Amino acid sequence: MKELSLNILDIAENSVKAKATLTEILLDETDNRLTLTIKDNGCGMTAEILANVTDPFCTTRTTRKVGLGLPFLKLQAEQTGGNLKIASKYIDDFPQEHGTTVTATFNKNHIDYTPLGDVVSSIITLIHGHPDTDFLFLHKLCSKEISLDTRQVREILGDIPLNSFEVIKWIEEYLKEQYSEN
Amino acid sequence: MKTLAELQAIKEKMKNKVVLREGGEAIRVVVGMATCGISAGARPVLNTLVEEVNNSGLASKVTVSQTGCIGLCQYEPIVEIIEAGKEKVTYVKIDAEKAKRIVKEHLDGGKVVTEFTIANQNA
């Protein structure tokens, strides 16, 4: 992956596939460190799957027996001296509070750090593909915080789909504007 | 400065559109967005298709959607065009510029861009 924002898009798809109604994408960034957290309230994983989930030969896909989403993210974190942690509560064991949290840390000053890239593009792509589930995006920088909560957007829009072109464009501008503000 | 209140105006505008849209969706454009597609560059392809379809006034008859792995990872980014009564067209190794041509020539002009189709690939 050329940008970490592409990993975000890829990993968040797992949350949607796990039937999450809310997927939180949190970026906590300082001058030399980035922590990425993707937290969902989906069905979670069994202990057995959790133990093998960063193995490329463990996958939910049906078209072939290789899944590289989490292995890629793990590699990209570890090659900067960071790490990847995954915690999960499986729905059968935790009927009330289930879901998966993926946390990756990166040393931004390491030569092998993959730049974050166009994170706004990934967020709008997720919303476009999954208009019926909610996303909370929060990017904490030293000087400011950029955020979007589709639950707020949905409350205003009512039954207008979130992937309507006008809405997607509005979300894109809304996020871009927050990044460009001083 | 964008505010959440602006969404109210979008909602009012959209209400009429939703009614117009019903019935007329003839063409489905599907982009593979699994790990293979994303890493090969599917994100800008998808966003270009969405943008161009709307800017070309085709939104009433064309929907752009995402799917998982199509099973031909080496050919990603893949764009499929599905139209009732016609054979599915599979475009392979698409980028943003090729996506623009697909919208203009195929979706708007009705002519398959054969040079991008999977049938036209050697390996």
Coordinates of C-alpha atoms in Angstrom, one line a residue:
Chain A
M1 CA 0.0 0.0 0.0
K2 CA 1.4 3.4 -1.0
E3 CA -0.6 5.3 1.6
L4 CA -1.7 4.4 5.1
S5 CA -5.1 5.9 4.1
L6 CA -5.5 3.0 1.7
N7 CA -4.9 0.6 4.6
I8 CA -7.6 2.4 6.6
L9 CA -10.0 1.9 3.7
D10 CA -9.1 -1.7 3.5
I11 CA -9.3 -2.6 7.2
A12 CA -12.5 -0.6 7.7
E13 CA -14.1 -2.9 5.1
N14 CA -13.6 -5.8 7.5
S15 CA -15.6 -3.9 10.1
V16 CA -18.5 -3.4 7.7
K17 CA -18.3 -7.0 6.7
A18 CA -18.5 -8.0 10.4
K19 CA -21.9 -6.1 10.4
A20 CA -20.7 -3.2 12.5
T21 CA -23.3 -0.4 12.8
L22 CA -20.6 2.0 13.9
T23 CA -17.0 2.0 12.8
E24 CA -14.7 4.5 14.5
I25 CA -11.5 5.6 12.7
L26 CA -9.2 7.4 15.0
L27 CA -5.9 9.0 14.2
D28 CA -3.7 10.4 16.9
E29 CA -0.7 12.2 15.6
T30 CA 2.2 14.0 17.2
D31 CA 5.4 15.2 15.5
N32 CA 7.0 11.7 15.6
R33 CA 4.3 9.2 16.2
L34 CA 1.0 8.2 14.7
T35 CA -1.5 5.9 16.3
L36 CA -4.3 4.5 14.1
T37 CA -7.3 2.9 15.8
I38 CA -10.1 1.2 13.9
K39 CA -12.8 0.2 16.3
D40 CA -16.1 -1.4 15.4
N41 CA -19.2 -2.9 17.1
G42 CA -19.4 -5.8 14.6
C43 CA -19.6 -9.5 15.4
G44 CA -16.0 -9.8 16.6
M45 CA -13.8 -12.8 16.2
T46 CA -13.4 -16.1 18.0
A47 CA -10.1 -16.6 19.9
E48 CA -9.0 -19.1 17.2
I49 CA -9.4 -16.6 14.4
L50 CA -8.0 -13.8 16.4
A51 CA -4.8 -15.8 17.0
N52 CA -4.3 -16.4 13.3
V53 CA -5.7 -13.1 11.8
T54 CA -2.3 -11.6 10.8
D55 CA -1.4 -14.8 9.0
P56 CA -1.8 -14.1 5.2
F57 CA -3.4 -17.5 4.8
C58 CA -6.2 -16.6 7.1
T59 CA -9.0 -14.7 5.3
T60 CA -12.7 -14.1 5.0
R61 CA -12.6 -13.8 1.3
T62 CA -14.0 -16.7 -0.7
T63 CA -12.3 -16.1 -4.1
R64 CA -8.9 -17.3 -2.9
K65 CA -7.2 -18.5 0.2
V66 CA -5.0 -15.5 0.9
G67 CA -5.9 -12.3 2.8
L68 CA -3.3 -9.6 3.0
G69 CA -5.2 -6.7 4.6
L70 CA -4.0 -7.1 8.2
P71 CA -0.6 -8.6 7.3
F72 CA 0.1 -5.5 5.2
L73 CA -0.8 -3.1 8.0
K74 CA 1.3 -5.1 10.5
L75 CA 4.3 -5.0 8.2
Q76 CA 3.9 -1.3 7.7
A77 CA 3.7 -0.6 11.4
E78 CA 6.6 -2.9 12.4
Q79 CA 8.9 -1.7 9.7
T80 CA 8.9 1.7 11.4
G81 CA 9.5 0.2 14.8
G82 CA 5.9 0.4 15.7
N83 CA 3.4 -2.4 16.2
L84 CA -0.1 -3.8 15.5
K85 CA -2.5 -4.9 18.2
I86 CA -5.9 -6.5 17.8
A87 CA -8.5 -7.0 20.5
S88 CA -11.8 -8.6 19.8
K89 CA -15.0 -9.7 21.6
Y90 CA -17.0 -12.4 19.8
I91 CA -20.7 -11.9 19.7
D92 CA -21.5 -15.4 21.0
D93 CA -19.4 -14.8 24.1
F94 CA -20.2 -11.1 24.5
P95 CA -23.8 -10.6 23.3
Q96 CA -24.0 -7.1 24.7
E97 CA -20.7 -5.5 23.9
H98 CA -18.9 -7.1 21.0
G99 CA -16.6 -5.9 18.2
T100 CA -13.0 -5.6 17.2
T101 CA -10.4 -2.9 17.8
V102 CA -7.3 -2.7 15.6
T103 CA -4.5 -0.4 16.8
A104 CA -1.4 0.3 14.8
T105 CA 1.4 2.6 15.9
F106 CA 4.0 4.1 13.6
N107 CA 7.2 6.1 14.1
K108 CA 6.7 8.8 11.6
N109 CA 10.4 9.7 11.4
H110 CA 11.5 6.2 10.4
I111 CA 12.7 6.0 6.7
D112 CA 10.2 3.2 6.1
Y113 CA 7.1 5.1 7.3
T114 CA 4.3 5.0 4.8
P115 CA 2.8 8.5 4.5
L116 CA -0.8 8.8 5.5
G117 CA -1.9 10.2 2.1
D118 CA -5.4 11.2 1.1
V119 CA -7.4 10.1 4.2
V120 CA -10.4 12.3 3.1
S121 CA -10.7 10.2 -0.1
S122 CA -10.7 7.0 1.9
I123 CA -13.4 8.3 4.3
I124 CA -15.7 9.3 1.4
T125 CA -15.1 6.1 -0.4
L126 CA -16.2 4.2 2.8
I127 CA -19.3 6.2 3.1
H128 CA -20.1 5.8 -0.6
G129 CA -19.8 2.1 -0.4
H130 CA -21.6 1.7 2.9
P131 CA -24.2 4.4 3.2
D132 CA -26.3 2.4 5.7
T133 CA -23.7 2.0 8.4
D134 CA -22.1 4.8 10.5
F135 CA -18.6 6.0 10.6
L136 CA -16.9 8.3 13.2
F137 CA -13.7 9.8 12.0
L138 CA -11.5 11.8 14.3
H139 CA -8.0 13.0 13.5
K140 CA -6.1 14.5 16.4
L141 CA -3.2 16.7 15.3
C142 CA -0.9 18.8 17.6
S143 CA -2.8 22.0 16.7
K144 CA -6.3 20.8 15.9
E145 CA -8.9 18.0 15.5
I146 CA -10.7 17.1 12.4
S147 CA -13.9 15.1 12.8
L148 CA -16.9 13.7 11.1
D149 CA -19.8 11.7 12.6
T150 CA -22.1 10.3 10.0
R151 CA -24.8 9.8 12.7
Q152 CA -25.1 13.6 12.9
V153 CA -25.3 13.8 9.1
R154 CA -27.9 11.1 8.9
E155 CA -30.0 12.7 11.6
I156 CA -30.3 15.8 9.4
L157 CA -30.7 14.0 6.1
G158 CA -33.4 11.6 7.2
D159 CA -34.0 9.1 4.5
I160 CA -31.7 10.8 1.9
P161 CA -29.0 8.2 1.2
L162 CA -25.5 9.2 2.5
N163 CA -24.0 8.1 -0.8
S164 CA -25.9 10.7 -2.8
F165 CA -23.4 12.6 -4.9
E166 CA -24.3 16.0 -3.3
V167 CA -23.9 14.5 0.2
I168 CA -20.5 12.9 -0.6
K169 CA -19.3 16.1 -2.1
W170 CA -20.4 18.0 1.0
I171 CA -18.6 15.6 3.3
E172 CA -15.5 15.8 1.2
E173 CA -15.5 19.6 1.4
Y174 CA -16.4 19.6 5.1
L175 CA -13.3 17.5 5.9
K176 CA -11.0 19.3 3.5
E177 CA -12.0 22.6 5.0
Q178 CA -11.2 21.4 8.5
Y179 CA -7.7 20.3 7.3
S180 CA -7.0 23.6 5.7
E181 CA -8.1 25.8 8.6
N182 CA -5.4 27.3 10.8
Chain B
M1 CA -17.2 27.6 6.2
K2 CA -19.2 24.4 5.8
T3 CA -21.8 23.8 8.5
L4 CA -24.0 20.8 9.3
A5 CA -27.0 23.2 8.7
E6 CA -26.1 23.2 4.9
L7 CA -27.2 19.6 4.8
Q8 CA -30.7 20.7 5.4
A9 CA -30.6 22.6 2.1
I10 CA -29.2 19.5 0.3
K11 CA -32.0 17.4 1.8
E12 CA -34.6 19.7 0.4
K13 CA -33.0 19.7 -3.0
M14 CA -32.6 15.9 -3.0
K15 CA -36.2 15.2 -2.2
N16 CA -37.3 15.9 -5.7
K17 CA -34.4 14.0 -7.2
V18 CA -35.1 10.8 -5.4
V19 CA -38.6 10.7 -7.1
L20 CA -37.0 11.3 -10.5
R21 CA -34.5 8.5 -10.1
E22 CA -37.0 5.8 -9.5
G23 CA -37.4 3.4 -12.5
G24 CA -34.6 4.7 -14.7
E25 CA -31.5 2.9 -13.5
A26 CA -30.3 0.9 -16.5
I27 CA -26.6 0.6 -16.0
R28 CA -24.6 -0.6 -13.1
V29 CA -20.9 0.2 -12.8
V30 CA -19.0 -2.0 -10.2
V31 CA -15.5 -1.4 -8.9
G32 CA -13.5 -4.1 -7.1
M33 CA -12.5 -2.7 -3.7
A34 CA -10.9 -5.5 -1.8
T35 CA -7.2 -5.4 -0.7
C36 CA -6.1 -6.3 -4.2
G37 CA -8.1 -3.5 -5.9
I38 CA -7.3 -0.9 -3.3
S39 CA -3.6 -1.5 -3.4
A40 CA -3.6 -1.4 -7.3
G41 CA -5.3 2.0 -7.3
A42 CA -9.1 1.4 -7.2
R43 CA -9.8 4.3 -4.9
P44 CA -9.1 7.1 -7.4
V45 CA -10.8 5.0 -10.1
L46 CA -14.0 4.8 -8.1
N47 CA -14.0 8.4 -7.1
T48 CA -13.4 9.5 -10.7
L49 CA -16.3 7.4 -11.9
V50 CA -18.6 8.8 -9.3
E51 CA -17.6 12.3 -10.2
E52 CA -17.7 11.9 -14.0
V53 CA -21.0 10.1 -14.0
N54 CA -22.6 13.0 -12.1
N55 CA -20.9 15.7 -14.0
S56 CA -22.0 14.2 -17.3
G57 CA -25.6 14.1 -16.2
L58 CA -25.7 10.3 -16.3
A59 CA -26.7 9.8 -12.6
S60 CA -30.3 9.0 -13.5
K61 CA -29.4 5.9 -15.5
V62 CA -26.0 4.9 -14.1
T63 CA -25.2 3.8 -10.5
V64 CA -21.6 3.3 -9.4
S65 CA -21.0 0.8 -6.6
Q66 CA -18.3 -1.1 -4.9
T67 CA -17.7 -4.8 -4.5
G68 CA -15.1 -7.1 -2.9
C69 CA -12.6 -9.3 -4.7
I70 CA -13.7 -10.2 -8.2
G71 CA -11.1 -13.0 -8.3
L72 CA -8.7 -11.6 -10.9
C73 CA -6.4 -9.8 -8.6
Q74 CA -3.6 -9.4 -11.2
Y75 CA -5.9 -7.4 -13.4
E76 CA -7.0 -4.9 -10.8
P77 CA -8.3 -2.2 -10.7
I78 CA -11.3 -3.8 -12.4
V79 CA -14.4 -2.0 -13.5
E80 CA -17.5 -4.0 -14.6
I81 CA -20.4 -2.6 -16.6
I82 CA -23.6 -4.4 -16.2
E83 CA -26.5 -3.5 -18.4
A84 CA -29.8 -5.3 -18.7
G85 CA -30.0 -7.3 -21.9
K86 CA -26.3 -6.9 -22.7
E87 CA -23.3 -9.0 -22.0
K88 CA -21.2 -7.8 -19.0
V89 CA -18.2 -5.8 -19.9
T90 CA -15.1 -6.2 -17.7
Y91 CA -12.5 -3.5 -17.9
V92 CA -9.1 -4.2 -16.4
K93 CA -6.0 -2.3 -15.1
I94 CA -8.0 0.9 -15.1
D95 CA -6.8 4.3 -13.8
A96 CA -8.5 7.6 -13.4
E97 CA -7.8 8.7 -17.0
K98 CA -9.1 5.4 -18.4
A99 CA -12.1 5.8 -16.1
K100 CA -12.9 9.1 -17.7
R101 CA -12.9 7.6 -21.2
I102 CA -15.2 4.8 -20.0
V103 CA -17.7 7.3 -18.8
K104 CA -17.5 9.4 -22.0
E105 CA -17.3 6.7 -24.6
H106 CA -19.2 3.8 -23.1
L107 CA -21.6 5.1 -20.5
D108 CA -22.5 8.3 -22.4
G109 CA -21.6 7.3 -26.0
G110 CA -22.8 3.7 -25.8
K111 CA -19.6 2.3 -27.3
V112 CA -17.4 -0.3 -25.5
V113 CA -13.8 0.9 -25.1
T114 CA -12.4 -2.4 -26.4
E115 CA -8.7 -1.6 -25.7
F116 CA -9.3 -1.7 -21.9
T117 CA -11.4 -4.9 -21.8
I118 CA -10.2 -8.2 -20.4
A119 CA -10.7 -9.9 -23.7
N120 CA -8.1 -7.6 -25.2
Q121 CA -5.3 -8.5 -22.7
N122 CA -2.6 -11.0 -23.6
A123 CA -1.4 -12.0 -20.1

